[in-house]
Amino acid sequence: MIQDAVISIRRADEEAMRRRHALRARRRPIQLLDHWLSQVESLIERNDAVVPEPLVGEIARFLGKLNPRLHRRLRRNGRREAVRVLDVLFEAEEEFLPTTPEGGQALR
């Protein structure tokens, strides 16, 4: 009887851990995009119109897996203009925002 309870508790704990990991995995892209948006916005606020190549490369690797169209738009921006990078990031973020059952965007 006690052994069954221990097994049941262990399974519940494992399931809860799987749910937490799945939730973190779903939130990770939004966290990355938010971080990059913040960095690019800071550049714009400092009147720095060019995004450093290492940051563009990091964003491009992510977008290459997410959306080839957005990846091409980012890479087509050869001068790495901060405003254009910001536009691409906002569009990418829209793809990850959860939608409501009515089909609209939900607030985070």
JSON list of C-alpha atoms in Angstrom, two decimals:
[
{"chain": "A", "resi": 1, "resn": "MET", "atom": "CA", "xyz": [0.00, 0.00, 0.00]},
{"chain": "A", "resi": 2, "resn": "ILE", "atom": "CA", "xyz": [2.73, 2.51, 0.96]},
{"chain": "A", "resi": 3, "resn": "GLN", "atom": "CA", "xyz": [4.82, 1.36, -1.96]},
{"chain": "A", "resi": 4, "resn": "ASP", "atom": "CA", "xyz": [1.92, 2.10, -4.34]},
{"chain": "A", "resi": 5, "resn": "ALA", "atom": "CA", "xyz": [1.57, 5.59, -2.85]},
{"chain": "A", "resi": 6, "resn": "VAL", "atom": "CA", "xyz": [5.31, 6.23, -3.28]},
{"chain": "A", "resi": 7, "resn": "ILE", "atom": "CA", "xyz": [5.15, 5.10, -6.91]},
{"chain": "A", "resi": 8, "resn": "SER", "atom": "CA", "xyz": [2.11, 7.30, -7.50]},
{"chain": "A", "resi": 9, "resn": "ILE", "atom": "CA", "xyz": [3.83, 10.33, -5.95]},
{"chain": "A", "resi": 10, "resn": "ARG", "atom": "CA", "xyz": [6.99, 9.70, -7.97]},
{"chain": "A", "resi": 11, "resn": "ARG", "atom": "CA", "xyz": [4.99, 9.51, -11.23]},
{"chain": "A", "resi": 12, "resn": "ALA", "atom": "CA", "xyz": [3.14, 12.72, -10.38]},
{"chain": "A", "resi": 13, "resn": "ASP", "atom": "CA", "xyz": [6.46, 14.48, -9.66]},
{"chain": "A", "resi": 14, "resn": "GLU", "atom": "CA", "xyz": [7.94, 13.26, -12.95]},
{"chain": "A", "resi": 15, "resn": "GLU", "atom": "CA", "xyz": [4.87, 14.44, -14.87]},
{"chain": "A", "resi": 16, "resn": "ALA", "atom": "CA", "xyz": [5.01, 17.85, -13.18]},
{"chain": "A", "resi": 17, "resn": "MET", "atom": "CA", "xyz": [8.69, 18.12, -14.09]},
{"chain": "A", "resi": 18, "resn": "ARG", "atom": "CA", "xyz": [7.93, 17.24, -17.74]},
{"chain": "A", "resi": 19, "resn": "ARG", "atom": "CA", "xyz": [5.23, 19.94, -17.84]},
{"chain": "A", "resi": 20, "resn": "ARG", "atom": "CA", "xyz": [7.62, 22.54, -16.38]},
{"chain": "A", "resi": 21, "resn": "HIS", "atom": "CA", "xyz": [10.30, 21.66, -18.95]},
{"chain": "A", "resi": 22, "resn": "ALA", "atom": "CA", "xyz": [7.78, 21.83, -21.79]},
{"chain": "A", "resi": 23, "resn": "LEU", "atom": "CA", "xyz": [6.57, 25.23, -20.60]},
{"chain": "A", "resi": 24, "resn": "ARG", "atom": "CA", "xyz": [10.14, 26.54, -20.38]},
{"chain": "A", "resi": 25, "resn": "ALA", "atom": "CA", "xyz": [10.85, 25.23, -23.87]},
{"chain": "A", "resi": 26, "resn": "ARG", "atom": "CA", "xyz": [7.79, 27.05, -25.25]},
{"chain": "A", "resi": 27, "resn": "ARG", "atom": "CA", "xyz": [8.77, 30.29, -23.48]},
{"chain": "A", "resi": 28, "resn": "ARG", "atom": "CA", "xyz": [12.44, 30.22, -24.53]},
{"chain": "A", "resi": 29, "resn": "PRO", "atom": "CA", "xyz": [11.95, 31.66, -28.05]},
{"chain": "A", "resi": 30, "resn": "ILE", "atom": "CA", "xyz": [9.94, 34.59, -26.69]},
{"chain": "A", "resi": 31, "resn": "GLN", "atom": "CA", "xyz": [12.57, 35.23, -24.03]},
{"chain": "A", "resi": 32, "resn": "LEU", "atom": "CA", "xyz": [15.31, 35.27, -26.67]},
{"chain": "A", "resi": 33, "resn": "LEU", "atom": "CA", "xyz": [13.34, 37.59, -28.93]},
{"chain": "A", "resi": 34, "resn": "ASP", "atom": "CA", "xyz": [12.55, 39.91, -26.01]},
{"chain": "A", "resi": 35, "resn": "HIS", "atom": "CA", "xyz": [16.24, 40.03, -25.10]},
{"chain": "A", "resi": 36, "resn": "TRP", "atom": "CA", "xyz": [17.27, 40.86, -28.67]},
{"chain": "A", "resi": 37, "resn": "LEU", "atom": "CA", "xyz": [14.49, 43.44, -29.00]},
{"chain": "A", "resi": 38, "resn": "SER", "atom": "CA", "xyz": [15.75, 45.13, -25.87]},
{"chain": "A", "resi": 39, "resn": "GLN", "atom": "CA", "xyz": [19.32, 45.17, -27.17]},
{"chain": "A", "resi": 40, "resn": "VAL", "atom": "CA", "xyz": [18.34, 46.64, -30.53]},
{"chain": "A", "resi": 41, "resn": "GLU", "atom": "CA", "xyz": [16.04, 49.20, -28.91]},
{"chain": "A", "resi": 42, "resn": "SER", "atom": "CA", "xyz": [18.94, 50.26, -26.69]},
{"chain": "A", "resi": 43, "resn": "LEU", "atom": "CA", "xyz": [21.10, 50.76, -29.78]},
{"chain": "A", "resi": 44, "resn": "ILE", "atom": "CA", "xyz": [18.42, 52.94, -31.34]},
{"chain": "A", "resi": 45, "resn": "GLU", "atom": "CA", "xyz": [18.05, 54.98, -28.15]},
{"chain": "A", "resi": 46, "resn": "ARG", "atom": "CA", "xyz": [21.81, 55.62, -28.21]},
{"chain": "A", "resi": 47, "resn": "ASN", "atom": "CA", "xyz": [21.51, 56.74, -31.84]},
{"chain": "A", "resi": 48, "resn": "ASP", "atom": "CA", "xyz": [23.56, 53.76, -32.96]},
{"chain": "A", "resi": 49, "resn": "ALA", "atom": "CA", "xyz": [21.95, 52.88, -36.28]},
{"chain": "A", "resi": 50, "resn": "VAL", "atom": "CA", "xyz": [23.95, 49.68, -36.91]},
{"chain": "A", "resi": 51, "resn": "VAL", "atom": "CA", "xyz": [23.50, 46.35, -35.13]},
{"chain": "A", "resi": 52, "resn": "PRO", "atom": "CA", "xyz": [26.81, 44.56, -34.44]},
{"chain": "A", "resi": 53, "resn": "GLU", "atom": "CA", "xyz": [27.44, 41.58, -36.72]},
{"chain": "A", "resi": 54, "resn": "PRO", "atom": "CA", "xyz": [27.72, 39.05, -33.85]},
{"chain": "A", "resi": 55, "resn": "LEU", "atom": "CA", "xyz": [24.22, 39.98, -32.67]},
{"chain": "A", "resi": 56, "resn": "VAL", "atom": "CA", "xyz": [22.81, 39.82, -36.20]},
{"chain": "A", "resi": 57, "resn": "GLY", "atom": "CA", "xyz": [24.47, 36.41, -36.63]},
{"chain": "A", "resi": 58, "resn": "GLU", "atom": "CA", "xyz": [22.91, 35.12, -33.43]},
{"chain": "A", "resi": 59, "resn": "ILE", "atom": "CA", "xyz": [19.47, 36.35, -34.48]},
{"chain": "A", "resi": 60, "resn": "ALA", "atom": "CA", "xyz": [19.94, 34.94, -37.99]},
{"chain": "A", "resi": 61, "resn": "ARG", "atom": "CA", "xyz": [20.79, 31.46, -36.69]},
{"chain": "A", "resi": 62, "resn": "PHE", "atom": "CA", "xyz": [17.61, 31.48, -34.63]},
{"chain": "A", "resi": 63, "resn": "LEU", "atom": "CA", "xyz": [15.45, 32.80, -37.47]},
{"chain": "A", "resi": 64, "resn": "GLY", "atom": "CA", "xyz": [16.95, 30.31, -39.91]},
{"chain": "A", "resi": 65, "resn": "LYS", "atom": "CA", "xyz": [15.33, 27.55, -37.86]},
{"chain": "A", "resi": 66, "resn": "LEU", "atom": "CA", "xyz": [12.12, 29.48, -37.21]},
{"chain": "A", "resi": 67, "resn": "ASN", "atom": "CA", "xyz": [11.22, 31.14, -40.46]},
{"chain": "A", "resi": 68, "resn": "PRO", "atom": "CA", "xyz": [13.33, 31.19, -43.66]},
{"chain": "A", "resi": 69, "resn": "ARG", "atom": "CA", "xyz": [11.45, 34.24, -44.97]},
{"chain": "A", "resi": 70, "resn": "LEU", "atom": "CA", "xyz": [12.35, 36.32, -41.90]},
{"chain": "A", "resi": 71, "resn": "HIS", "atom": "CA", "xyz": [15.90, 34.99, -42.07]},
{"chain": "A", "resi": 72, "resn": "ARG", "atom": "CA", "xyz": [16.22, 36.22, -45.66]},
{"chain": "A", "resi": 73, "resn": "ARG", "atom": "CA", "xyz": [14.77, 39.63, -44.73]},
{"chain": "A", "resi": 74, "resn": "LEU", "atom": "CA", "xyz": [17.30, 39.96, -41.93]},
{"chain": "A", "resi": 75, "resn": "ARG", "atom": "CA", "xyz": [20.24, 38.89, -44.09]},
{"chain": "A", "resi": 76, "resn": "ARG", "atom": "CA", "xyz": [19.11, 41.11, -46.98]},
{"chain": "A", "resi": 77, "resn": "ASN", "atom": "CA", "xyz": [19.71, 44.03, -44.62]},
{"chain": "A", "resi": 78, "resn": "GLY", "atom": "CA", "xyz": [23.41, 44.16, -45.49]},
{"chain": "A", "resi": 79, "resn": "ARG", "atom": "CA", "xyz": [24.03, 47.39, -43.59]},
{"chain": "A", "resi": 80, "resn": "ARG", "atom": "CA", "xyz": [22.49, 45.84, -40.44]},
{"chain": "A", "resi": 81, "resn": "GLU", "atom": "CA", "xyz": [20.22, 48.85, -39.90]},
{"chain": "A", "resi": 82, "resn": "ALA", "atom": "CA", "xyz": [18.82, 48.72, -36.37]},
{"chain": "A", "resi": 83, "resn": "VAL", "atom": "CA", "xyz": [15.32, 49.80, -37.37]},
{"chain": "A", "resi": 84, "resn": "ARG", "atom": "CA", "xyz": [15.03, 47.04, -39.99]},
{"chain": "A", "resi": 85, "resn": "VAL", "atom": "CA", "xyz": [16.40, 44.43, -37.57]},
{"chain": "A", "resi": 86, "resn": "LEU", "atom": "CA", "xyz": [13.83, 45.61, -35.03]},
{"chain": "A", "resi": 87, "resn": "ASP", "atom": "CA", "xyz": [11.01, 45.17, -37.57]},
{"chain": "A", "resi": 88, "resn": "VAL", "atom": "CA", "xyz": [12.10, 41.59, -38.27]},
{"chain": "A", "resi": 89, "resn": "LEU", "atom": "CA", "xyz": [12.27, 40.82, -34.54]},
{"chain": "A", "resi": 90, "resn": "PHE", "atom": "CA", "xyz": [8.78, 42.19, -33.93]},
{"chain": "A", "resi": 91, "resn": "GLU", "atom": "CA", "xyz": [7.41, 40.07, -36.74]},
{"chain": "A", "resi": 92, "resn": "ALA", "atom": "CA", "xyz": [9.18, 36.99, -35.38]},
{"chain": "A", "resi": 93, "resn": "GLU", "atom": "CA", "xyz": [7.79, 37.65, -31.92]},
{"chain": "A", "resi": 94, "resn": "GLU", "atom": "CA", "xyz": [4.25, 37.80, -33.33]},
{"chain": "A", "resi": 95, "resn": "GLU", "atom": "CA", "xyz": [4.69, 34.23, -34.57]},
{"chain": "A", "resi": 96, "resn": "PHE", "atom": "CA", "xyz": [5.38, 33.02, -31.04]},
{"chain": "A", "resi": 97, "resn": "LEU", "atom": "CA", "xyz": [2.69, 34.91, -29.18]},
{"chain": "A", "resi": 98, "resn": "PRO", "atom": "CA", "xyz": [-0.09, 32.61, -28.05]},
{"chain": "A", "resi": 99, "resn": "THR", "atom": "CA", "xyz": [-3.39, 33.10, -29.84]},
{"chain": "A", "resi": 100, "resn": "THR", "atom": "CA", "xyz": [-6.82, 33.21, -28.28]},
{"chain": "A", "resi": 101, "resn": "PRO", "atom": "CA", "xyz": [-9.51, 30.71, -29.35]},
{"chain": "A", "resi": 102, "resn": "GLU", "atom": "CA", "xyz": [-11.15, 33.49, -31.41]},
{"chain": "A", "resi": 103, "resn": "GLY", "atom": "CA", "xyz": [-7.97, 33.68, -33.50]},
{"chain": "A", "resi": 104, "resn": "GLY", "atom": "CA", "xyz": [-6.68, 36.99, -32.18]},
{"chain": "A", "resi": 105, "resn": "GLN", "atom": "CA", "xyz": [-3.45, 37.63, -30.34]},
{"chain": "A", "resi": 106, "resn": "ALA", "atom": "CA", "xyz": [-3.46, 37.10, -26.61]},
{"chain": "A", "resi": 107, "resn": "LEU", "atom": "CA", "xyz": [-1.75, 39.46, -24.22]},
{"chain": "A", "resi": 108, "resn": "ARG", "atom": "CA", "xyz": [1.27, 38.15, -22.39]}
]
